[in-house]
């Protein structure tokens, strides 16, 4: 089950996506164990590779506010099919919670995964222990 507030936050922030190059707006919202929500949209750049995805934007908003105990993320795109997070975002989120619930919200369906399913055998903080 996805918290409706989480979906609403992702839908709301998607409206602020800066996407002059792809015209592919994405909104993402993270929820913490305490129920606080942090949202981010994709922000593109004329130097295309500098684009930040909605998921990483939401993540840095939360960390900048002092919160990194996320339990779930909702990702909203404009497509009928759900928008899956890119590989970079999967890795970025894995840092904070390998068991994060990932809800992909399409117009016609919602698909839910755990982050571990989307990024098996990931490299994470545990690999750096004792180095
Ligand atoms: N994008 C996201 O923000 N999140 C995703 O899950 C997939 C892709 C963005 C990056 C770029 O601004 C646009 O969507 C098209 O790739």
PDB file of C-alpha atoms and ligand atoms in Angstrom:
ATOM      1  CA  UNK A   1       0.000   0.000   0.000  1.00  0.00           C
ATOM      2  CA  UNK A   2       1.242   3.464  -0.897  1.00  0.00           C
ATOM      3  CA  UNK A   3       0.472   6.420   1.346  1.00  0.00           C
ATOM      4  CA  UNK A   4      -1.734   8.792  -0.679  1.00  0.00           C
ATOM      5  CA  UNK A   5       0.119  11.771   0.787  1.00  0.00           C
ATOM      6  CA  UNK A   6       3.312  10.423  -0.730  1.00  0.00           C
ATOM      7  CA  UNK A   7       1.755  10.176  -4.179  1.00  0.00           C
ATOM      8  CA  UNK A   8       0.242  13.652  -3.859  1.00  0.00           C
ATOM      9  CA  UNK A   9       3.624  15.135  -2.910  1.00  0.00           C
ATOM     10  CA  UNK A  10       5.258  13.499  -5.933  1.00  0.00           C
ATOM     11  CA  UNK A  11       2.470  14.710  -8.255  1.00  0.00           C
ATOM     12  CA  UNK A  12       2.741  18.233  -6.861  1.00  0.00           C
ATOM     13  CA  UNK A  13       6.518  18.522  -7.219  1.00  0.00           C
ATOM     14  CA  UNK A  14       6.424  16.973 -10.697  1.00  0.00           C
ATOM     15  CA  UNK A  15       4.733  20.210 -11.809  1.00  0.00           C
ATOM     16  CA  UNK A  16       7.953  22.067 -10.997  1.00  0.00           C
ATOM     17  CA  UNK A  17      10.211  19.804 -13.064  1.00  0.00           C
ATOM     18  CA  UNK A  18      12.648  21.755 -15.256  1.00  0.00           C
ATOM     19  CA  UNK A  19      12.669  19.684 -18.421  1.00  0.00           C
ATOM     20  CA  UNK A  20      13.227  21.881 -21.505  1.00  0.00           C
ATOM     21  CA  UNK A  21      15.308  19.171 -23.218  1.00  0.00           C
ATOM     22  CA  UNK A  22      13.460  15.927 -22.599  1.00  0.00           C
ATOM     23  CA  UNK A  23       9.990  17.246 -21.823  1.00  0.00           C
ATOM     24  CA  UNK A  24       9.803  14.274 -19.441  1.00  0.00           C
ATOM     25  CA  UNK A  25       8.764  15.617 -16.025  1.00  0.00           C
ATOM     26  CA  UNK A  26       9.261  13.359 -13.022  1.00  0.00           C
ATOM     27  CA  UNK A  27       8.312  13.853  -9.384  1.00  0.00           C
ATOM     28  CA  UNK A  28       9.569  11.811  -6.466  1.00  0.00           C
ATOM     29  CA  UNK A  29       8.676  11.862  -2.787  1.00  0.00           C
ATOM     30  CA  UNK A  30      10.383  10.081   0.099  1.00  0.00           C
ATOM     31  CA  UNK A  31       8.775   9.353   3.446  1.00  0.00           C
ATOM     32  CA  UNK A  32      10.684   8.864   6.677  1.00  0.00           C
ATOM     33  CA  UNK A  33       9.915   6.532   9.553  1.00  0.00           C
ATOM     34  CA  UNK A  34       8.353   9.524  11.373  1.00  0.00           C
ATOM     35  CA  UNK A  35       6.100  10.293   8.409  1.00  0.00           C
ATOM     36  CA  UNK A  36       7.941  13.358   7.133  1.00  0.00           C
ATOM     37  CA  UNK A  37       7.875  13.760   3.359  1.00  0.00           C
ATOM     38  CA  UNK A  38      10.556  15.215   1.113  1.00  0.00           C
ATOM     39  CA  UNK A  39       9.968  15.790  -2.574  1.00  0.00           C
ATOM     40  CA  UNK A  40      12.088  16.524  -5.629  1.00  0.00           C
ATOM     41  CA  UNK A  41      11.665  16.957  -9.376  1.00  0.00           C
ATOM     42  CA  UNK A  42      14.121  16.451 -12.212  1.00  0.00           C
ATOM     43  CA  UNK A  43      16.210  19.493 -13.097  1.00  0.00           C
ATOM     44  CA  UNK A  44      17.889  19.407 -16.496  1.00  0.00           C
ATOM     45  CA  UNK A  45      20.839  21.397 -17.796  1.00  0.00           C
ATOM     46  CA  UNK A  46      22.066  22.547 -21.200  1.00  0.00           C
ATOM     47  CA  UNK A  47      25.121  20.450 -20.387  1.00  0.00           C
ATOM     48  CA  UNK A  48      22.869  17.375 -20.473  1.00  0.00           C
ATOM     49  CA  UNK A  49      24.928  15.111 -18.245  1.00  0.00           C
ATOM     50  CA  UNK A  50      24.506  17.459 -15.293  1.00  0.00           C
ATOM     51  CA  UNK A  51      20.791  16.697 -15.078  1.00  0.00           C
ATOM     52  CA  UNK A  52      19.629  15.608 -11.648  1.00  0.00           C
ATOM     53  CA  UNK A  53      16.793  13.107 -11.474  1.00  0.00           C
ATOM     54  CA  UNK A  54      13.747  13.578  -9.282  1.00  0.00           C
ATOM     55  CA  UNK A  55      14.730  10.704  -6.978  1.00  0.00           C
ATOM     56  CA  UNK A  56      18.175  12.084  -6.174  1.00  0.00           C
ATOM     57  CA  UNK A  57      16.730  15.561  -5.754  1.00  0.00           C
ATOM     58  CA  UNK A  58      14.222  14.252  -3.175  1.00  0.00           C
ATOM     59  CA  UNK A  59      17.024  12.413  -1.407  1.00  0.00           C
ATOM     60  CA  UNK A  60      19.287  15.440  -1.088  1.00  0.00           C
ATOM     61  CA  UNK A  61      16.370  17.589   0.082  1.00  0.00           C
ATOM     62  CA  UNK A  62      15.813  15.152   2.946  1.00  0.00           C
ATOM     63  CA  UNK A  63      19.471  14.840   3.882  1.00  0.00           C
ATOM     64  CA  UNK A  64      19.886  18.621   3.818  1.00  0.00           C
ATOM     65  CA  UNK A  65      16.968  18.811   6.272  1.00  0.00           C
ATOM     66  CA  UNK A  66      18.773  16.378   8.563  1.00  0.00           C
ATOM     67  CA  UNK A  67      16.757  13.243   7.746  1.00  0.00           C
ATOM     68  CA  UNK A  68      18.060  10.084   6.140  1.00  0.00           C
ATOM     69  CA  UNK A  69      15.844   7.328   7.563  1.00  0.00           C
ATOM     70  CA  UNK A  70      13.582   6.803   4.571  1.00  0.00           C
ATOM     71  CA  UNK A  71      11.114   3.943   4.366  1.00  0.00           C
ATOM     72  CA  UNK A  72       9.517   4.481   0.943  1.00  0.00           C
ATOM     73  CA  UNK A  73       9.686   6.522  -2.246  1.00  0.00           C
ATOM     74  CA  UNK A  74       6.982   7.253  -4.814  1.00  0.00           C
ATOM     75  CA  UNK A  75       8.009   8.119  -8.364  1.00  0.00           C
ATOM     76  CA  UNK A  76       5.555   9.791 -10.736  1.00  0.00           C
ATOM     77  CA  UNK A  77       6.017  10.248 -14.483  1.00  0.00           C
ATOM     78  CA  UNK A  78       3.644  11.438 -17.188  1.00  0.00           C
ATOM     79  CA  UNK A  79       3.444   8.097 -18.910  1.00  0.00           C
ATOM     80  CA  UNK A  80       0.857   5.351 -18.824  1.00  0.00           C
ATOM     81  CA  UNK A  81       3.581   2.970 -17.715  1.00  0.00           C
ATOM     82  CA  UNK A  82       5.402   3.561 -14.433  1.00  0.00           C
ATOM     83  CA  UNK A  83       8.752   5.368 -14.645  1.00  0.00           C
ATOM     84  CA  UNK A  84      11.525   3.229 -13.172  1.00  0.00           C
ATOM     85  CA  UNK A  85      14.449   4.929 -11.397  1.00  0.00           C
ATOM     86  CA  UNK A  86      17.701   5.046 -13.374  1.00  0.00           C
ATOM     87  CA  UNK A  87      20.711   3.050 -12.250  1.00  0.00           C
ATOM     88  CA  UNK A  88      22.408   6.063 -10.688  1.00  0.00           C
ATOM     89  CA  UNK A  89      19.339   6.799  -8.550  1.00  0.00           C
ATOM     90  CA  UNK A  90      19.057   3.184  -7.452  1.00  0.00           C
ATOM     91  CA  UNK A  91      22.651   3.315  -6.234  1.00  0.00           C
ATOM     92  CA  UNK A  92      22.146   6.723  -4.608  1.00  0.00           C
ATOM     93  CA  UNK A  93      19.103   5.520  -2.642  1.00  0.00           C
ATOM     94  CA  UNK A  94      20.709   2.200  -1.710  1.00  0.00           C
ATOM     95  CA  UNK A  95      23.176   4.161   0.405  1.00  0.00           C
ATOM     96  CA  UNK A  96      20.441   5.042   2.869  1.00  0.00           C
ATOM     97  CA  UNK A  97      18.136   2.016   2.827  1.00  0.00           C
ATOM     98  CA  UNK A  98      18.678  -1.218   0.874  1.00  0.00           C
ATOM     99  CA  UNK A  99      15.128  -2.216   1.847  1.00  0.00           C
ATOM    100  CA  UNK A 100      13.486   1.000   0.684  1.00  0.00           C
ATOM    101  CA  UNK A 101      10.021   0.444  -0.768  1.00  0.00           C
ATOM    102  CA  UNK A 102       9.884   1.852  -4.289  1.00  0.00           C
ATOM    103  CA  UNK A 103       6.430   2.684  -5.619  1.00  0.00           C
ATOM    104  CA  UNK A 104       6.304   3.473  -9.328  1.00  0.00           C
ATOM    105  CA  UNK A 105       3.155   5.391 -10.166  1.00  0.00           C
ATOM    106  CA  UNK A 106       1.924   5.220 -13.751  1.00  0.00           C
ATOM    107  CA  UNK A 107      -1.365   6.548 -15.051  1.00  0.00           C
ATOM    108  CA  UNK A 108      -2.660   3.048 -15.507  1.00  0.00           C
ATOM    109  CA  UNK A 109      -0.852   1.054 -12.844  1.00  0.00           C
ATOM    110  CA  UNK A 110       1.261   1.192  -9.719  1.00  0.00           C
ATOM    111  CA  UNK A 111       4.123  -1.254  -9.307  1.00  0.00           C
ATOM    112  CA  UNK A 112       5.927  -1.674  -5.993  1.00  0.00           C
ATOM    113  CA  UNK A 113       9.378  -3.144  -5.423  1.00  0.00           C
ATOM    114  CA  UNK A 114      12.001  -3.180  -2.744  1.00  0.00           C
ATOM    115  CA  UNK A 115      15.198  -1.422  -3.714  1.00  0.00           C
ATOM    116  CA  UNK A 116      17.109  -4.688  -3.288  1.00  0.00           C
ATOM    117  CA  UNK A 117      15.005  -6.189  -6.068  1.00  0.00           C
ATOM    118  CA  UNK A 118      15.866  -3.285  -8.368  1.00  0.00           C
ATOM    119  CA  UNK A 119      19.581  -3.357  -7.513  1.00  0.00           C
ATOM    120  CA  UNK A 120      20.701  -6.862  -6.584  1.00  0.00           C
ATOM    121  CA  UNK A 121      24.265  -7.470  -5.378  1.00  0.00           C
ATOM    122  CA  UNK A 122      24.714  -3.751  -4.851  1.00  0.00           C
ATOM    123  CA  UNK A 123      27.844  -2.060  -3.595  1.00  0.00           C
ATOM    124  CA  UNK A 124      27.043  -0.216  -0.387  1.00  0.00           C
ATOM    125  CA  UNK A 125      28.469   1.247   2.801  1.00  0.00           C
ATOM    126  CA  UNK A 126      28.907  -2.266   4.234  1.00  0.00           C
ATOM    127  CA  UNK A 127      31.552  -2.958   1.584  1.00  0.00           C
ATOM    128  CA  UNK A 128      33.711  -0.169   2.960  1.00  0.00           C
ATOM    129  CA  UNK A 129      33.681  -1.415   6.544  1.00  0.00           C
ATOM    130  CA  UNK A 130      37.180  -2.068   7.793  1.00  0.00           C
ATOM    131  CA  UNK A 131      38.846  -0.578   4.722  1.00  0.00           C
TER     132      UNK A 131
HETATM  133  N1  LIG B   1      14.417  10.962 -14.923  1.00  0.00           N
HETATM  134  C1  LIG B   1      14.118  11.107 -13.604  1.00  0.00           C
HETATM  135  O1  LIG B   1      14.101  12.227 -13.060  1.00  0.00           O
HETATM  136  N2  LIG B   1      13.834   9.988 -12.889  1.00  0.00           N
HETATM  137  C2  LIG B   1      13.679   8.746 -13.428  1.00  0.00           C
HETATM  138  O2  LIG B   1      13.287   7.842 -12.725  1.00  0.00           O
HETATM  139  C3  LIG B   1      14.004   8.519 -14.846  1.00  0.00           C
HETATM  140  C4  LIG B   1      14.504   9.686 -15.597  1.00  0.00           C
HETATM  141  C5  LIG B   1      14.629  12.181 -15.709  1.00  0.00           C
HETATM  142  C6  LIG B   1      15.999  12.487 -16.197  1.00  0.00           C
HETATM  143  C7  LIG B   1      15.693  13.379 -17.378  1.00  0.00           C
HETATM  144  O3  LIG B   1      15.477  14.701 -16.912  1.00  0.00           O
HETATM  145  C8  LIG B   1      14.371  12.858 -17.921  1.00  0.00           C
HETATM  146  O4  LIG B   1      13.801  12.110 -16.869  1.00  0.00           O
HETATM  147  C9  LIG B   1      14.493  11.995 -19.162  1.00  0.00           C
HETATM  148  O5  LIG B   1      15.502  11.056 -19.019  1.00  0.00           O
END
